[in-house]
Structure formats: C-alpha cells, structure tokens
JSON list of N, CA and C in Angstrom, two decimals:
[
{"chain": "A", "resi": 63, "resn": "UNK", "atom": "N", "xyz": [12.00, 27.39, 0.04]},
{"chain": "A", "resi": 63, "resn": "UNK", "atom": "CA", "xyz": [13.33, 27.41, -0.57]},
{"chain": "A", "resi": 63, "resn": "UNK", "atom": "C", "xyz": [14.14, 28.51, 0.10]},
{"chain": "A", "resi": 64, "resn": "UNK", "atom": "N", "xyz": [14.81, 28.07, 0.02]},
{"chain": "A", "resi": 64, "resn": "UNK", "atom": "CA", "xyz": [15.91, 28.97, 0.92]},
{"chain": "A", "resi": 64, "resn": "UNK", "atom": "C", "xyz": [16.93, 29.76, -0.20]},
{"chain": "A", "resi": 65, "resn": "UNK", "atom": "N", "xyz": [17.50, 28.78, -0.90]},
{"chain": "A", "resi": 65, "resn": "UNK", "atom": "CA", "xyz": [19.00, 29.47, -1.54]},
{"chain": "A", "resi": 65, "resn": "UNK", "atom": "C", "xyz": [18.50, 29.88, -2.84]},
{"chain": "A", "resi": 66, "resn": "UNK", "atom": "N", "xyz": [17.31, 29.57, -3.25]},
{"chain": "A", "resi": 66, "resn": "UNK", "atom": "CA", "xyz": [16.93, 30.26, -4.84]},
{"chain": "A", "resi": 66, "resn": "UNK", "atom": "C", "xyz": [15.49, 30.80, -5.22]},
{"chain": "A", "resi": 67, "resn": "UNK", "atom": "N", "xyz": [15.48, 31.88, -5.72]},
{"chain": "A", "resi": 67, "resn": "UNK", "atom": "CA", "xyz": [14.34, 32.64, -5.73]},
{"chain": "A", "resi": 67, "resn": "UNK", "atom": "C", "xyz": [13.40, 32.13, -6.04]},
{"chain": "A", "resi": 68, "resn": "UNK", "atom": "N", "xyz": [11.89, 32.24, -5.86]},
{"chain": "A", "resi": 68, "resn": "UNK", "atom": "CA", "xyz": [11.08, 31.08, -6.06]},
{"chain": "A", "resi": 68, "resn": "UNK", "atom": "C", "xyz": [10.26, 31.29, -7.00]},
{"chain": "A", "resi": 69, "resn": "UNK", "atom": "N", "xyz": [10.34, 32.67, -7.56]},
{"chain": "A", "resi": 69, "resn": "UNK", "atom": "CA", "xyz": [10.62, 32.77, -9.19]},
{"chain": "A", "resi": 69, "resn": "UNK", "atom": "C", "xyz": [10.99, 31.80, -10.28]},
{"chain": "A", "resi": 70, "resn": "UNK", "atom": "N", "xyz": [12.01, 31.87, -9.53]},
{"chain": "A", "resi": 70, "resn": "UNK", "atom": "CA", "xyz": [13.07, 30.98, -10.40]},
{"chain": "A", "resi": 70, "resn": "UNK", "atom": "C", "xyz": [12.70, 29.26, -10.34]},
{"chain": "A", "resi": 71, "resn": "UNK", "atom": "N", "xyz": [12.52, 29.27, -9.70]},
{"chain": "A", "resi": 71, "resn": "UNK", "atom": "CA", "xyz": [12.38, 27.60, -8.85]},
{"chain": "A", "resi": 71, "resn": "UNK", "atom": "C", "xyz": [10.50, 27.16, -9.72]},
{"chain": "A", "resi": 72, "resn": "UNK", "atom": "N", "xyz": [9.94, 28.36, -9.82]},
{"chain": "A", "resi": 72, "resn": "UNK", "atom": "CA", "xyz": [8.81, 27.74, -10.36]},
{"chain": "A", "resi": 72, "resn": "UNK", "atom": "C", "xyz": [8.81, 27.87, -11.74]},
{"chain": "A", "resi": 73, "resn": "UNK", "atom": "N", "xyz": [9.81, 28.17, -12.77]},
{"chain": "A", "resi": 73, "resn": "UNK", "atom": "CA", "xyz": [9.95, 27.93, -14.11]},
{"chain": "A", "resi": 73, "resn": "UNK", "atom": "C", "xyz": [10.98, 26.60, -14.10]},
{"chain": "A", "resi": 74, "resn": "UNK", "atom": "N", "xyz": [11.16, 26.03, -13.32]},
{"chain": "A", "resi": 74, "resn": "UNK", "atom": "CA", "xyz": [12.05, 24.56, -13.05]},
{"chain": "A", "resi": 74, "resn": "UNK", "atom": "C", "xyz": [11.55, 23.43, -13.67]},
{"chain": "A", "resi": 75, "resn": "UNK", "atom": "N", "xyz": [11.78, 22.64, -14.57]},
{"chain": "A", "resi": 75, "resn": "UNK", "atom": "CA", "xyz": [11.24, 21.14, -14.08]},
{"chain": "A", "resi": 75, "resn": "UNK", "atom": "C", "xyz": [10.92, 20.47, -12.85]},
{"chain": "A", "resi": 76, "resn": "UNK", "atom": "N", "xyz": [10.02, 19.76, -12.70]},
{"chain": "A", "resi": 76, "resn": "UNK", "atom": "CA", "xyz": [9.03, 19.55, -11.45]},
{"chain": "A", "resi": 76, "resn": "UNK", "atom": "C", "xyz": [10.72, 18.51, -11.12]},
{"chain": "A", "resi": 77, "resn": "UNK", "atom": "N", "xyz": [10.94, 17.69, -11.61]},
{"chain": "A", "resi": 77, "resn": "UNK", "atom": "CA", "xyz": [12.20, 16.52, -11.33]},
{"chain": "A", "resi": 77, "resn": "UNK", "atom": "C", "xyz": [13.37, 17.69, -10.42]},
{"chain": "A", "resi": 78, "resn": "UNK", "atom": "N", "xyz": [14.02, 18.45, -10.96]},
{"chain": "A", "resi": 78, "resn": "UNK", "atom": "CA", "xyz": [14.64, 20.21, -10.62]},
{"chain": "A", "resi": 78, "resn": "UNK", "atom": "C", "xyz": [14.51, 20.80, -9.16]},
{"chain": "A", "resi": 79, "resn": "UNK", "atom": "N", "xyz": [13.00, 20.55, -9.42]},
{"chain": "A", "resi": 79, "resn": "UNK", "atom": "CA", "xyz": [12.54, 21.25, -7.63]},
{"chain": "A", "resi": 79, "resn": "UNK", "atom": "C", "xyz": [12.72, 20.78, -6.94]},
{"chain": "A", "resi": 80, "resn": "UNK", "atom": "N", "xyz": [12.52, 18.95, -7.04]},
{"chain": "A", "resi": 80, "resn": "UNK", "atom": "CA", "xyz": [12.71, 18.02, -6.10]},
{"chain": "A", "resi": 80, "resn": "UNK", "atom": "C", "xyz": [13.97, 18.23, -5.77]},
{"chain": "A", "resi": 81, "resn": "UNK", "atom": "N", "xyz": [14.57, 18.08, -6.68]},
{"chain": "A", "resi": 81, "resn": "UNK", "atom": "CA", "xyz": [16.28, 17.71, -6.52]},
{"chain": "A", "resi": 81, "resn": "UNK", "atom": "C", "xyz": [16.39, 19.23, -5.04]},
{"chain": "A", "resi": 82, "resn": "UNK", "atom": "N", "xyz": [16.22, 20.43, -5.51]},
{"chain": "A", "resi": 82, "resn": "UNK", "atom": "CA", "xyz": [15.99, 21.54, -4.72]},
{"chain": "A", "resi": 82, "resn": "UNK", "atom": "C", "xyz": [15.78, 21.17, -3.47]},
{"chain": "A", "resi": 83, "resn": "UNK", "atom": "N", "xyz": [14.45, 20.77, -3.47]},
{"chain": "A", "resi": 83, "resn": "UNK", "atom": "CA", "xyz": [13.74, 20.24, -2.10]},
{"chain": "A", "resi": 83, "resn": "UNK", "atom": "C", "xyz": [14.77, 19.26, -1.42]},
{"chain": "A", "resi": 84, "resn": "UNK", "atom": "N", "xyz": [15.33, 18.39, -2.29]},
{"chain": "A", "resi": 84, "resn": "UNK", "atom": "CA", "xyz": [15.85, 17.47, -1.23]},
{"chain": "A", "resi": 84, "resn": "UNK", "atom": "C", "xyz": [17.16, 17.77, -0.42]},
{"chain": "A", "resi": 85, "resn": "UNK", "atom": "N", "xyz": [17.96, 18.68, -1.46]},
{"chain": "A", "resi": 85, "resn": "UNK", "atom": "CA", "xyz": [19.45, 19.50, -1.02]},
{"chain": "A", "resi": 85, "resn": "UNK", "atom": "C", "xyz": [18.80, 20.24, -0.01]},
{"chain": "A", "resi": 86, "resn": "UNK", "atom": "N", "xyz": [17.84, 21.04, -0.05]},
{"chain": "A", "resi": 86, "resn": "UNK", "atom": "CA", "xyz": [17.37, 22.11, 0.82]},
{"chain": "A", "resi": 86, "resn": "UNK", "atom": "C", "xyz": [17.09, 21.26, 2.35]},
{"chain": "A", "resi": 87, "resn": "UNK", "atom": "N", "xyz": [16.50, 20.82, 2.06]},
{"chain": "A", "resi": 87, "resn": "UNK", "atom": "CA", "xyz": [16.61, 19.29, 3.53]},
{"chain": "A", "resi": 87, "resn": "UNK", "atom": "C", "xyz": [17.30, 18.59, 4.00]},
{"chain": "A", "resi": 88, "resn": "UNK", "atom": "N", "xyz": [18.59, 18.07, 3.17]},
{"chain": "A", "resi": 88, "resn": "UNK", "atom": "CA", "xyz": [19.63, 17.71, 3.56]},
{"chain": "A", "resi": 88, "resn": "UNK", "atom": "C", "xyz": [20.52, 18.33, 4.52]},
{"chain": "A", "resi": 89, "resn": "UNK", "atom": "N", "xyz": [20.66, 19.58, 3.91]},
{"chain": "A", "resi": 89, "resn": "UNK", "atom": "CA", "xyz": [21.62, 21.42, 4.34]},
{"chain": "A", "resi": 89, "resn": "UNK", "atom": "C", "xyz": [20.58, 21.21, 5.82]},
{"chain": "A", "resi": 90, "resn": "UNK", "atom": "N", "xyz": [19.42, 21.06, 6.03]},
{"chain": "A", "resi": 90, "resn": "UNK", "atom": "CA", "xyz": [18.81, 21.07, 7.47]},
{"chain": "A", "resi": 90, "resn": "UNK", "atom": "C", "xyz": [18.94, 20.08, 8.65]},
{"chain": "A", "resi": 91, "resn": "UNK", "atom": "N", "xyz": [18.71, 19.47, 7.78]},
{"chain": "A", "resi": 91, "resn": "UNK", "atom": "CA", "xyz": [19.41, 17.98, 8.59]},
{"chain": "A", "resi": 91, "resn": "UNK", "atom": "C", "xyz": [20.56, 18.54, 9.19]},
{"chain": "A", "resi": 92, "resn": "UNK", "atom": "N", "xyz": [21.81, 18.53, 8.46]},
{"chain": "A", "resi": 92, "resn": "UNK", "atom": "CA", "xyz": [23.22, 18.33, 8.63]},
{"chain": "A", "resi": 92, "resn": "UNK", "atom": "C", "xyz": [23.04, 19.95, 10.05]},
{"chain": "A", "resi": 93, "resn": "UNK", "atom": "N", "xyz": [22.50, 21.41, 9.40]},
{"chain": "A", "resi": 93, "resn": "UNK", "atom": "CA", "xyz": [22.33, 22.09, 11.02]},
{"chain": "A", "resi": 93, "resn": "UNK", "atom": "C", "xyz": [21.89, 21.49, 11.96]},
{"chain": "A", "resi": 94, "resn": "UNK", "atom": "N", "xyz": [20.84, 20.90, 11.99]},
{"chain": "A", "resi": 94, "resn": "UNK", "atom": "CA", "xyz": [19.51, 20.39, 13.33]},
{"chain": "A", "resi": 94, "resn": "UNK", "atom": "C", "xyz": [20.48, 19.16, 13.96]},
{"chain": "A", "resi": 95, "resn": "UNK", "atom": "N", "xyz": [21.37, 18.15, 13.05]},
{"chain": "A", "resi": 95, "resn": "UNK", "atom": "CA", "xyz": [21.63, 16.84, 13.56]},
{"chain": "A", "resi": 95, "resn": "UNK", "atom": "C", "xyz": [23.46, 16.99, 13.87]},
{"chain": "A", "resi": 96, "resn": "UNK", "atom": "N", "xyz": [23.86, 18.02, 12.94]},
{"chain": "A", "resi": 96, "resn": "UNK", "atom": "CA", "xyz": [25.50, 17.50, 12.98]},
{"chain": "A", "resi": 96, "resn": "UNK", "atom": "C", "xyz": [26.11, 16.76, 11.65]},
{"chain": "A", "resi": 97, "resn": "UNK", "atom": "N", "xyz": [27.18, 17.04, 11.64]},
{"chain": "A", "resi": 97, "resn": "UNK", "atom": "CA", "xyz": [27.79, 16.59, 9.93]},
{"chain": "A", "resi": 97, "resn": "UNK", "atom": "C", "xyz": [28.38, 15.02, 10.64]},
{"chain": "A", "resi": 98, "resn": "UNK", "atom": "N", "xyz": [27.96, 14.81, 11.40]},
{"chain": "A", "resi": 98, "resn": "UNK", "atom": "CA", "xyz": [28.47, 12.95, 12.12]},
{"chain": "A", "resi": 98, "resn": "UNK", "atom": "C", "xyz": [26.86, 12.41, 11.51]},
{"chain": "A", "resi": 99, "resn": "UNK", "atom": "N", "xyz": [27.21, 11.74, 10.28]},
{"chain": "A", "resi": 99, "resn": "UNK", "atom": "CA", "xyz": [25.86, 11.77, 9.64]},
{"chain": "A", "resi": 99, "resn": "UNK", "atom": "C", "xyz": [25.55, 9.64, 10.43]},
{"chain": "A", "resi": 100, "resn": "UNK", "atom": "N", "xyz": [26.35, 9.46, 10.95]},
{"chain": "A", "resi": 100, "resn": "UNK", "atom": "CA", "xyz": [25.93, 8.03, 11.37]},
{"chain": "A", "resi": 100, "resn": "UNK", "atom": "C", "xyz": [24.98, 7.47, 12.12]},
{"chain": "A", "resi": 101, "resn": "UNK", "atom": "N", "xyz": [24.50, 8.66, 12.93]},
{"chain": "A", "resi": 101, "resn": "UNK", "atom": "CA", "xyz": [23.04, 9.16, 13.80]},
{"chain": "A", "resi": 101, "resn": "UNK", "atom": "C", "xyz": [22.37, 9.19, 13.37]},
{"chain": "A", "resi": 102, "resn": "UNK", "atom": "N", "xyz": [21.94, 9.92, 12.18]},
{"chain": "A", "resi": 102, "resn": "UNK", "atom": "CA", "xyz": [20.36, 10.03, 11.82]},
{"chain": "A", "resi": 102, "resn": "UNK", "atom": "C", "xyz": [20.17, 10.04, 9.93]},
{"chain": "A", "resi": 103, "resn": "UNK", "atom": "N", "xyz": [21.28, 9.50, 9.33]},
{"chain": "A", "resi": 103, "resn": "UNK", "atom": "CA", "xyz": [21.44, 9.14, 7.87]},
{"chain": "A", "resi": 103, "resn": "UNK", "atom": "C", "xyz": [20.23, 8.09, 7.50]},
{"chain": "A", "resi": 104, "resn": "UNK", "atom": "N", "xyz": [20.61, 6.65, 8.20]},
{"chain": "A", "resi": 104, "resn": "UNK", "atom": "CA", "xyz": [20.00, 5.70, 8.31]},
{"chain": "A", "resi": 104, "resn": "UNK", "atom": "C", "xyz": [18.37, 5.82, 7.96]},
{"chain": "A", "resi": 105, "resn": "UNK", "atom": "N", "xyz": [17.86, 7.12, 9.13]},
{"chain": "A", "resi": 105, "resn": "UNK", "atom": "CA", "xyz": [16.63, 7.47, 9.22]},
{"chain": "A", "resi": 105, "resn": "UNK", "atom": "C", "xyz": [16.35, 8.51, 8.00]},
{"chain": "A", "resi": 106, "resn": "UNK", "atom": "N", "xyz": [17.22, 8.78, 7.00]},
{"chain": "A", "resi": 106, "resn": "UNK", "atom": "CA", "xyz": [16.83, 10.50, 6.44]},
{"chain": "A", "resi": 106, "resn": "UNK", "atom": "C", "xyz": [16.66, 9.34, 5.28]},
{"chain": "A", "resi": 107, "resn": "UNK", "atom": "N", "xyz": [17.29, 8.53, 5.01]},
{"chain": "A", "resi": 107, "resn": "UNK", "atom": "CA", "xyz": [16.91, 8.22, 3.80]},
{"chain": "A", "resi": 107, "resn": "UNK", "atom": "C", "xyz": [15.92, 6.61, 3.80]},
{"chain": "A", "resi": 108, "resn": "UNK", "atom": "N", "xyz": [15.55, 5.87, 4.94]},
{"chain": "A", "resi": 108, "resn": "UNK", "atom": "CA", "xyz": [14.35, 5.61, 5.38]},
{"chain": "A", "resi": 108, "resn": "UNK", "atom": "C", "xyz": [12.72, 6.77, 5.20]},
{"chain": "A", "resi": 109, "resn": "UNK", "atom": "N", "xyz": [12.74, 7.63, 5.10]},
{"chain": "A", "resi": 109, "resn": "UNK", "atom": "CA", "xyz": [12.33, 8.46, 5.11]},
{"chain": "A", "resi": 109, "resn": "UNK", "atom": "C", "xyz": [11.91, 8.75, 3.15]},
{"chain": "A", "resi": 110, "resn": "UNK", "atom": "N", "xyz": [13.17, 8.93, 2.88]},
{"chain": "A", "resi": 110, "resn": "UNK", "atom": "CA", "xyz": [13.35, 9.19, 1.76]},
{"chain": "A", "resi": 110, "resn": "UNK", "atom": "C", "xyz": [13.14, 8.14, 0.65]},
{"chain": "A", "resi": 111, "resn": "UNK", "atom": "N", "xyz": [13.40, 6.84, 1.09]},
{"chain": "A", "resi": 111, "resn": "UNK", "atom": "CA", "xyz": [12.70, 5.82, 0.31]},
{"chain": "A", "resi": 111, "resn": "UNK", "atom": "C", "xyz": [11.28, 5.36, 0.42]},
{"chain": "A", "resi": 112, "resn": "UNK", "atom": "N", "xyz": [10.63, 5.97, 1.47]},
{"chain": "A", "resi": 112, "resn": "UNK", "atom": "CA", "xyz": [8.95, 5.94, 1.97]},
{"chain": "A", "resi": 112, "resn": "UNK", "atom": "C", "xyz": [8.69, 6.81, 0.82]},
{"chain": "A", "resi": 113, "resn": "UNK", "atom": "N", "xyz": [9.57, 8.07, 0.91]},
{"chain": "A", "resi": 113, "resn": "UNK", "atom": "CA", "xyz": [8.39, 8.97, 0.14]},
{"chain": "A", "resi": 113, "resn": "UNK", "atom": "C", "xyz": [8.57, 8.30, -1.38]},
{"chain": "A", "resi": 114, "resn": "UNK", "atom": "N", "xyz": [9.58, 8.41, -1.99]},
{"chain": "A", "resi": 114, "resn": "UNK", "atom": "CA", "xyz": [9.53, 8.31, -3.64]},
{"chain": "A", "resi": 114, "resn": "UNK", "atom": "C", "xyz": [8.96, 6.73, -3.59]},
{"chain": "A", "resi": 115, "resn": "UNK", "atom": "N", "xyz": [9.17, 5.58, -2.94]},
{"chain": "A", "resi": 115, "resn": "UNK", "atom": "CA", "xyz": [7.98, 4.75, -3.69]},
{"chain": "A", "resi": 115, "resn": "UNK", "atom": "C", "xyz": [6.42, 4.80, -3.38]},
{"chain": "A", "resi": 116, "resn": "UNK", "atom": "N", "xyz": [6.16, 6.10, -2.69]},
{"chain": "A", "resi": 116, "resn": "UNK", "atom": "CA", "xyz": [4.72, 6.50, -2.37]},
{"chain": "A", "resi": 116, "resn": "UNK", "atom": "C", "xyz": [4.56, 7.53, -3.83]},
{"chain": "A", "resi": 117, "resn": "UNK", "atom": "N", "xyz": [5.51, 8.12, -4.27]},
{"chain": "A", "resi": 117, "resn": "UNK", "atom": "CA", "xyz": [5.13, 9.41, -5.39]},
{"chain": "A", "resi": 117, "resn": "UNK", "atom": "C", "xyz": [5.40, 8.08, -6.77]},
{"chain": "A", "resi": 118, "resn": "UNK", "atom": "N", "xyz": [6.21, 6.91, -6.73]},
{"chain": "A", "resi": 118, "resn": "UNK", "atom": "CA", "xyz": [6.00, 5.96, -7.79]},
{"chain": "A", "resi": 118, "resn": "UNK", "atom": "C", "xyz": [4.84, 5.04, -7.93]},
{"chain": "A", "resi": 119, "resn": "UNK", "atom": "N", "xyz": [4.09, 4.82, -6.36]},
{"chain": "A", "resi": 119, "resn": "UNK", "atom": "CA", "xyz": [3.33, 4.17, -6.83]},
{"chain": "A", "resi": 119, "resn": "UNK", "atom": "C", "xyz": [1.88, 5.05, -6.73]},
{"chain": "A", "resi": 120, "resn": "UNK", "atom": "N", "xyz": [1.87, 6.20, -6.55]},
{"chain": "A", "resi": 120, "resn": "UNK", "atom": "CA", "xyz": [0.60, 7.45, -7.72]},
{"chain": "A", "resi": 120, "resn": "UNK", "atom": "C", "xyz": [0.98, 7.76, -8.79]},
{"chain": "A", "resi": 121, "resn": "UNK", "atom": "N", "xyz": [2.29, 7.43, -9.15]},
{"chain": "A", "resi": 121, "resn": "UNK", "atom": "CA", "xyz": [2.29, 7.41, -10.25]},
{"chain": "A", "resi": 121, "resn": "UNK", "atom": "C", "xyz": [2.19, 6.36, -11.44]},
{"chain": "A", "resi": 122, "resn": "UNK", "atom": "N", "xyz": [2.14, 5.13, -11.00]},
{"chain": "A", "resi": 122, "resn": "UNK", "atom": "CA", "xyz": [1.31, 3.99, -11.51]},
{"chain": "A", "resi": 122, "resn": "UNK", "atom": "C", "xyz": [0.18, 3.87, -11.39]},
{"chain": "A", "resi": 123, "resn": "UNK", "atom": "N", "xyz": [-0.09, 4.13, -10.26]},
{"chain": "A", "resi": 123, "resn": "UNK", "atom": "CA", "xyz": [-1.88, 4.20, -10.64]},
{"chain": "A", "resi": 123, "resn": "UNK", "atom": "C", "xyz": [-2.75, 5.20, -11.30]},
{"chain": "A", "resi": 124, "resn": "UNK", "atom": "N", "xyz": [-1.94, 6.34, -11.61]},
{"chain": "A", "resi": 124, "resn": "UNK", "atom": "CA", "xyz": [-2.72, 7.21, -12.51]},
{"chain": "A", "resi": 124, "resn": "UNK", "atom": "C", "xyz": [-2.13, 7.08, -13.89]},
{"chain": "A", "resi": 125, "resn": "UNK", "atom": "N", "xyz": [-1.33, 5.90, -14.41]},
{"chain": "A", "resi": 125, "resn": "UNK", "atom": "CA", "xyz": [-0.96, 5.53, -15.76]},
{"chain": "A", "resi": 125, "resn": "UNK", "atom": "C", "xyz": [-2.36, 4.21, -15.89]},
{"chain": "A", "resi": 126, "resn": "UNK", "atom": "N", "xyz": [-2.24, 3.64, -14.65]},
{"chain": "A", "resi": 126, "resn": "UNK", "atom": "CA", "xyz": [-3.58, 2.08, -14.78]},
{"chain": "A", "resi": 126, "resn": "UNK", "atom": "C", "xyz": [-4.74, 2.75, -14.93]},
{"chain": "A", "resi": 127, "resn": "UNK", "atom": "N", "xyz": [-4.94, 3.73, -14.51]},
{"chain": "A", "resi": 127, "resn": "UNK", "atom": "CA", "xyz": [-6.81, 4.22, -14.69]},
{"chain": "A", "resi": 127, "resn": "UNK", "atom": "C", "xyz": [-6.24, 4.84, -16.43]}
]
C-alpha cells in the first residue's frame, strides 16, 4: 500500500482492502502505461475479471464442502 498506513488498512474490511488494492494498481498502471487508457484497459480488466471469478469460484466451493 502506498497511500494508507497499513495499520490502518489492516483494521479494514477484507471487501475495503480490495477496493485499496485495486485503486493502488490502477494509480500504477496509469504511471507504467499512460492516462491514453485505450492500450492496455482492455488487458487490466481482462485481468481483473480472471481474478474475481477465480476468488468467486473458492468461494463456492468452500460454501459446497
């Protein structure tokens, strides 16, 4: 984490941090790639829809067991 103490960040709701995590990655993107987000958007949230239906579907399977 970059912009908030991690103090702070670990009395958060776990949903909170993410949100954290993902602004905090975004803000990196936009240095590393450029605010011409038509380049590499496509791919950030390709990316970003891999991960959350990988964290939805552990989270179905540890509701089925």
């Amino acid at each position: 984490m970059t912009i908030i103490d991690e103090t702070l960040v670990a009395q958060l709701p776990a949903a909170d941090v993410v949100q954290l995590e993902l602004a905090d990655i975004d803000e990196r993107f936009h240095e590393m790639y450029g605010r011409d987000e038509a380049g590499w958007l496509p791919a950030q949230v390709a990316a970003y829809n891999t991960a959350i239906n990988g964290v939805w579907a552990a989270h179905e399977a540890v509701r089925a067991a």
